[in-house]
């Protein structure tokens, strides 16, 4: 397991209106996690299981999820 602290320097939790994503990099494994803030609200420690675990690993669906940060495509007049 790899752990990352996710809180303000004054020990408060981040709020959805303060940030959009938490990005964590697991250096020894060269793996990035891009996690929407709504998935970590009220969590101060994030646990990552890149090798798997019997509980599934809560954040594995966000591994290398760079597409979540892509701008939304606006549809105007039926065109992109």
mmCIF file of N, CA and C in Angstrom:
data_model
loop_
_atom_site.group_PDB
_atom_site.id
_atom_site.type_symbol
_atom_site.label_atom_id
_atom_site.label_comp_id
_atom_site.label_asym_id
_atom_site.label_seq_id
_atom_site.Cartn_x
_atom_site.Cartn_y
_atom_site.Cartn_z
ATOM 1 N N UNK A 1 0.854 -1.186 0.000
ATOM 2 C CA UNK A 1 0.000 0.000 0.000
ATOM 3 C C UNK A 1 0.894 1.241 0.000
ATOM 4 N N UNK A 2 0.439 2.258 -0.709
ATOM 5 C CA UNK A 2 1.068 3.578 -0.698
ATOM 6 C C UNK A 2 0.046 4.533 -0.111
ATOM 7 N N UNK A 3 0.498 5.445 0.716
ATOM 8 C CA UNK A 3 -0.409 6.394 1.371
ATOM 9 C C UNK A 3 0.000 7.818 1.043
ATOM 10 N N UNK A 4 -1.018 8.667 0.905
ATOM 11 C CA UNK A 4 -0.782 10.087 0.668
ATOM 12 C C UNK A 4 -1.682 10.890 1.590
ATOM 13 N N UNK A 5 -1.118 11.914 2.185
ATOM 14 C CA UNK A 5 -1.887 12.822 3.016
ATOM 15 C C UNK A 5 -2.597 13.815 2.113
ATOM 16 N N UNK A 6 -3.827 14.102 2.437
ATOM 17 C CA UNK A 6 -4.625 14.990 1.593
ATOM 18 C C UNK A 6 -5.391 15.968 2.484
ATOM 19 N N UNK A 7 -4.699 17.020 2.891
ATOM 20 C CA UNK A 7 -5.337 18.022 3.749
ATOM 21 C C UNK A 7 -4.545 19.319 3.708
ATOM 22 N N UNK A 8 -5.172 20.374 4.177
ATOM 23 C CA UNK A 8 -4.514 21.679 4.277
ATOM 24 C C UNK A 8 -3.390 21.605 5.314
ATOM 25 N N UNK A 9 -2.509 22.580 5.268
ATOM 26 C CA UNK A 9 -1.423 22.619 6.252
ATOM 27 C C UNK A 9 -1.950 22.803 7.679
ATOM 28 N N UNK A 10 -3.164 23.354 7.834
ATOM 29 C CA UNK A 10 -3.756 23.507 9.167
ATOM 30 C C UNK A 10 -4.557 22.270 9.579
ATOM 31 N N UNK A 11 -4.429 21.179 8.787
ATOM 32 C CA UNK A 11 -5.035 19.875 9.075
ATOM 33 C C UNK A 11 -6.513 19.768 8.699
ATOM 34 N N UNK A 12 -7.081 20.789 8.057
ATOM 35 C CA UNK A 12 -8.471 20.723 7.600
ATOM 36 C C UNK A 12 -8.570 19.917 6.316
ATOM 37 N N UNK A 13 -9.736 19.310 6.081
ATOM 38 C CA UNK A 13 -9.995 18.589 4.838
ATOM 39 C C UNK A 13 -10.239 19.591 3.706
ATOM 40 N N UNK A 14 -9.900 19.197 2.490
ATOM 41 C CA UNK A 14 -10.238 20.022 1.329
ATOM 42 C C UNK A 14 -11.736 19.944 1.082
ATOM 43 N N UNK A 15 -12.285 21.034 0.570
ATOM 44 C CA UNK A 15 -13.698 21.089 0.228
ATOM 45 C C UNK A 15 -13.832 21.159 -1.287
ATOM 46 N N UNK A 16 -14.957 20.676 -1.804
ATOM 47 C CA UNK A 16 -15.191 20.636 -3.244
ATOM 48 C C UNK A 16 -15.114 22.019 -3.879
ATOM 49 N N UNK A 17 -15.437 23.055 -3.147
ATOM 50 C CA UNK A 17 -15.386 24.401 -3.727
ATOM 51 C C UNK A 17 -13.961 24.973 -3.750
ATOM 52 N N UNK A 18 -13.011 24.277 -3.163
ATOM 53 C CA UNK A 18 -11.624 24.754 -3.127
ATOM 54 C C UNK A 18 -10.750 24.177 -4.243
ATOM 55 N N UNK A 19 -10.969 22.922 -4.586
ATOM 56 C CA UNK A 19 -10.145 22.259 -5.603
ATOM 57 C C UNK A 19 -11.030 21.386 -6.482
ATOM 58 N N UNK A 20 -10.510 21.001 -7.633
ATOM 59 C CA UNK A 20 -11.252 20.114 -8.532
ATOM 60 C C UNK A 20 -10.738 18.679 -8.466
ATOM 61 N N UNK A 21 -9.418 18.518 -8.359
ATOM 62 C CA UNK A 21 -8.794 17.199 -8.378
ATOM 63 C C UNK A 21 -7.650 17.129 -7.382
ATOM 64 N N UNK A 22 -7.358 15.915 -6.969
ATOM 65 C CA UNK A 22 -6.117 15.601 -6.270
ATOM 66 C C UNK A 22 -5.330 14.724 -7.233
ATOM 67 N N UNK A 23 -4.078 15.067 -7.455
ATOM 68 C CA UNK A 23 -3.220 14.276 -8.329
ATOM 69 C C UNK A 23 -2.103 13.705 -7.463
ATOM 70 N N UNK A 24 -1.986 12.389 -7.477
ATOM 71 C CA UNK A 24 -0.961 11.708 -6.677
ATOM 72 C C UNK A 24 -0.052 10.926 -7.616
ATOM 73 N N UNK A 25 1.236 10.964 -7.314
ATOM 74 C CA UNK A 25 2.222 10.237 -8.113
ATOM 75 C C UNK A 25 2.944 9.252 -7.207
ATOM 76 N N UNK A 26 2.889 7.969 -7.561
ATOM 77 C CA UNK A 26 3.593 6.929 -6.812
ATOM 78 C C UNK A 26 4.954 6.764 -7.493
ATOM 79 N N UNK A 27 5.973 7.395 -6.935
ATOM 80 C CA UNK A 27 7.286 7.481 -7.571
ATOM 81 C C UNK A 27 7.891 6.113 -7.897
ATOM 82 N N UNK A 28 7.968 5.183 -6.937
ATOM 83 C CA UNK A 28 8.629 3.913 -7.268
ATOM 84 C C UNK A 28 7.939 3.111 -8.370
ATOM 85 N N UNK A 29 6.660 3.345 -8.562
ATOM 86 C CA UNK A 29 5.891 2.594 -9.568
ATOM 87 C C UNK A 29 5.646 3.408 -10.839
ATOM 88 N N UNK A 30 5.967 4.711 -10.789
ATOM 89 C CA UNK A 30 5.725 5.624 -11.911
ATOM 90 C C UNK A 30 4.266 5.584 -12.350
ATOM 91 N N UNK A 31 3.370 5.715 -11.379
ATOM 92 C CA UNK A 31 1.924 5.666 -11.618
ATOM 93 C C UNK A 31 1.297 6.962 -11.108
ATOM 94 N N UNK A 32 0.413 7.527 -11.914
ATOM 95 C CA UNK A 32 -0.345 8.714 -11.537
ATOM 96 C C UNK A 32 -1.794 8.339 -11.237
ATOM 97 N N UNK A 33 -2.363 9.047 -10.267
ATOM 98 C CA UNK A 33 -3.797 8.939 -9.964
ATOM 99 C C UNK A 33 -4.387 10.338 -10.057
ATOM 100 N N UNK A 34 -5.470 10.486 -10.798
ATOM 101 C CA UNK A 34 -6.165 11.749 -10.946
ATOM 102 C C UNK A 34 -7.552 11.555 -10.343
ATOM 103 N N UNK A 35 -7.753 12.113 -9.163
ATOM 104 C CA UNK A 35 -8.951 11.816 -8.371
ATOM 105 C C UNK A 35 -9.822 13.063 -8.246
ATOM 106 N N UNK A 36 -11.083 12.997 -8.679
ATOM 107 C CA UNK A 36 -11.991 14.132 -8.496
ATOM 108 C C UNK A 36 -12.200 14.402 -7.000
ATOM 109 N N UNK A 37 -12.258 15.662 -6.664
ATOM 110 C CA UNK A 37 -12.359 16.036 -5.251
ATOM 111 C C UNK A 37 -13.591 15.425 -4.586
ATOM 112 N N UNK A 38 -14.667 15.235 -5.322
ATOM 113 C CA UNK A 38 -15.868 14.649 -4.721
ATOM 114 C C UNK A 38 -15.638 13.219 -4.245
ATOM 115 N N UNK A 39 -14.594 12.582 -4.731
ATOM 116 C CA UNK A 39 -14.284 11.212 -4.314
ATOM 117 C C UNK A 39 -13.393 11.149 -3.080
ATOM 118 N N UNK A 40 -12.915 12.304 -2.622
ATOM 119 C CA UNK A 40 -12.025 12.295 -1.456
ATOM 120 C C UNK A 40 -12.497 13.192 -0.324
ATOM 121 N N UNK A 41 -13.633 13.851 -0.476
ATOM 122 C CA UNK A 41 -14.127 14.741 0.569
ATOM 123 C C UNK A 41 -14.204 13.987 1.891
ATOM 124 N N UNK A 42 -13.709 14.603 2.920
ATOM 125 C CA UNK A 42 -13.682 14.056 4.286
ATOM 126 C C UNK A 42 -12.656 12.940 4.453
ATOM 127 N N UNK A 43 -11.764 12.776 3.499
ATOM 128 C CA UNK A 43 -10.670 11.821 3.654
ATOM 129 C C UNK A 43 -9.390 12.613 3.863
ATOM 130 N N UNK A 44 -8.610 12.247 4.845
ATOM 131 C CA UNK A 44 -7.345 12.941 5.053
ATOM 132 C C UNK A 44 -6.153 12.090 4.628
ATOM 133 N N UNK A 45 -6.355 10.784 4.505
ATOM 134 C CA UNK A 45 -5.301 9.888 4.041
ATOM 135 C C UNK A 45 -5.866 9.039 2.910
ATOM 136 N N UNK A 46 -5.143 9.009 1.787
ATOM 137 C CA UNK A 46 -5.555 8.217 0.639
ATOM 138 C C UNK A 46 -4.657 6.998 0.548
ATOM 139 N N UNK A 47 -5.252 5.834 0.404
ATOM 140 C CA UNK A 47 -4.502 4.578 0.275
ATOM 141 C C UNK A 47 -4.588 4.088 -1.162
ATOM 142 N N UNK A 48 -3.432 3.742 -1.725
ATOM 143 C CA UNK A 48 -3.348 3.266 -3.104
ATOM 144 C C UNK A 48 -2.795 1.854 -3.114
ATOM 145 N N UNK A 49 -3.413 0.994 -3.912
ATOM 146 C CA UNK A 49 -3.022 -0.414 -4.015
ATOM 147 C C UNK A 49 -2.751 -0.762 -5.476
ATOM 148 N N UNK A 50 -1.659 -0.276 -6.056
ATOM 149 C CA UNK A 50 -1.416 -0.548 -7.477
ATOM 150 C C UNK A 50 -1.187 -2.019 -7.805
ATOM 151 N N UNK A 51 -0.841 -2.826 -6.817
ATOM 152 C CA UNK A 51 -0.668 -4.268 -7.058
ATOM 153 C C UNK A 51 -1.934 -5.046 -6.745
ATOM 154 N N UNK A 52 -3.006 -4.328 -6.380
ATOM 155 C CA UNK A 52 -4.267 -4.971 -6.043
ATOM 156 C C UNK A 52 -4.373 -5.266 -4.554
ATOM 157 N N UNK A 53 -5.569 -5.528 -4.125
ATOM 158 C CA UNK A 53 -5.830 -5.925 -2.745
ATOM 159 C C UNK A 53 -7.171 -6.643 -2.713
ATOM 160 N N UNK A 54 -7.423 -7.350 -1.660
ATOM 161 C CA UNK A 54 -8.675 -8.114 -1.597
ATOM 162 C C UNK A 54 -9.908 -7.233 -1.438
ATOM 163 N N UNK A 55 -9.719 -5.959 -1.096
ATOM 164 C CA UNK A 55 -10.841 -5.037 -0.967
ATOM 165 C C UNK A 55 -11.082 -4.252 -2.244
ATOM 166 N N UNK A 56 -10.277 -4.457 -3.251
ATOM 167 C CA UNK A 56 -10.508 -3.824 -4.542
ATOM 168 C C UNK A 56 -9.684 -2.578 -4.819
ATOM 169 N N UNK A 57 -9.418 -1.770 -3.845
ATOM 170 C CA UNK A 57 -8.672 -0.536 -4.073
ATOM 171 C C UNK A 57 -9.589 0.573 -4.562
ATOM 172 N N UNK A 58 -9.979 1.420 -3.667
ATOM 173 C CA UNK A 58 -10.964 2.470 -3.919
ATOM 174 C C UNK A 58 -10.579 3.411 -5.065
ATOM 175 N N UNK A 59 -9.293 3.692 -5.231
ATOM 176 C CA UNK A 59 -8.876 4.697 -6.205
ATOM 177 C C UNK A 59 -8.306 4.112 -7.495
ATOM 178 N N UNK A 60 -8.333 2.813 -7.668
ATOM 179 C CA UNK A 60 -7.755 2.216 -8.870
ATOM 180 C C UNK A 60 -8.451 2.677 -10.148
ATOM 181 N N UNK A 61 -9.715 3.003 -10.079
ATOM 182 C CA UNK A 61 -10.404 3.479 -11.286
ATOM 183 C C UNK A 61 -9.880 4.841 -11.740
ATOM 184 N N UNK A 62 -9.119 5.514 -10.874
ATOM 185 C CA UNK A 62 -8.563 6.824 -11.219
ATOM 186 C C UNK A 62 -7.095 6.752 -11.632
ATOM 187 N N UNK A 63 -6.562 5.545 -11.766
ATOM 188 C CA UNK A 63 -5.167 5.390 -12.192
ATOM 189 C C UNK A 63 -5.037 5.880 -13.631
ATOM 190 N N UNK A 64 -4.111 6.818 -13.835
ATOM 191 C CA UNK A 64 -3.842 7.389 -15.165
ATOM 192 C C UNK A 64 -5.115 7.944 -15.819
ATOM 193 N N UNK A 65 -6.032 8.465 -15.026
ATOM 194 C CA UNK A 65 -7.326 8.959 -15.528
ATOM 195 C C UNK A 65 -7.230 10.420 -15.978
ATOM 196 N N UNK A 66 -6.268 10.707 -16.824
ATOM 197 C CA UNK A 66 -6.046 12.078 -17.304
ATOM 198 C C UNK A 66 -7.260 12.621 -18.044
ATOM 199 N N UNK A 67 -8.044 11.755 -18.645
ATOM 200 C CA UNK A 67 -9.222 12.200 -19.397
ATOM 201 C C UNK A 67 -10.196 12.988 -18.525
ATOM 202 N N UNK A 68 -10.162 12.778 -17.225
ATOM 203 C CA UNK A 68 -11.069 13.499 -16.329
ATOM 204 C C UNK A 68 -10.766 14.991 -16.282
ATOM 205 N N UNK A 69 -9.535 15.358 -16.616
ATOM 206 C CA UNK A 69 -9.139 16.763 -16.589
ATOM 207 C C UNK A 69 -9.304 17.445 -17.947
ATOM 208 N N UNK A 70 -9.712 16.702 -18.954
ATOM 209 C CA UNK A 70 -9.889 17.280 -20.291
ATOM 210 C C UNK A 70 -11.083 18.225 -20.284
ATOM 211 N N UNK A 71 -11.001 19.300 -21.039
ATOM 212 C CA UNK A 71 -12.142 20.216 -21.094
ATOM 213 C C UNK A 71 -13.350 19.529 -21.721
ATOM 214 N N UNK A 72 -14.498 19.889 -21.239
ATOM 215 C CA UNK A 72 -15.735 19.329 -21.782
ATOM 216 C C UNK A 72 -15.946 19.850 -23.207
ATOM 217 N N UNK A 73 -16.483 19.011 -24.058
ATOM 218 C CA UNK A 73 -16.779 19.414 -25.427
ATOM 219 C C UNK A 73 -18.138 20.080 -25.440
ATOM 220 N N UNK A 74 -18.171 21.286 -25.945
ATOM 221 C CA UNK A 74 -19.431 22.026 -26.021
ATOM 222 C C UNK A 74 -20.097 21.754 -27.355
ATOM 223 N N UNK A 75 -21.372 21.459 -27.290
ATOM 224 C CA UNK A 75 -22.142 21.233 -28.510
ATOM 225 C C UNK A 75 -22.979 22.487 -28.779
ATOM 226 N N UNK A 76 -22.706 23.132 -29.912
ATOM 227 C CA UNK A 76 -23.485 24.290 -30.321
ATOM 228 C C UNK A 76 -23.951 24.049 -31.749
ATOM 229 N N UNK A 77 -25.197 24.198 -31.992
ATOM 230 C CA UNK A 77 -25.769 23.996 -33.322
ATOM 231 C C UNK A 77 -25.459 22.601 -33.873
ATOM 232 N N UNK A 78 -25.347 21.607 -32.977
ATOM 233 C CA UNK A 78 -25.105 20.247 -33.421
ATOM 234 C C UNK A 78 -23.689 19.981 -33.890
ATOM 235 N N UNK A 79 -22.777 20.948 -33.744
ATOM 236 C CA UNK A 79 -21.384 20.764 -34.169
ATOM 237 C C UNK A 79 -20.464 20.738 -32.956
ATOM 238 N N UNK A 80 -19.332 20.095 -33.123
ATOM 239 C CA UNK A 80 -18.321 20.086 -32.067
ATOM 240 C C UNK A 80 -17.353 21.208 -32.272
#
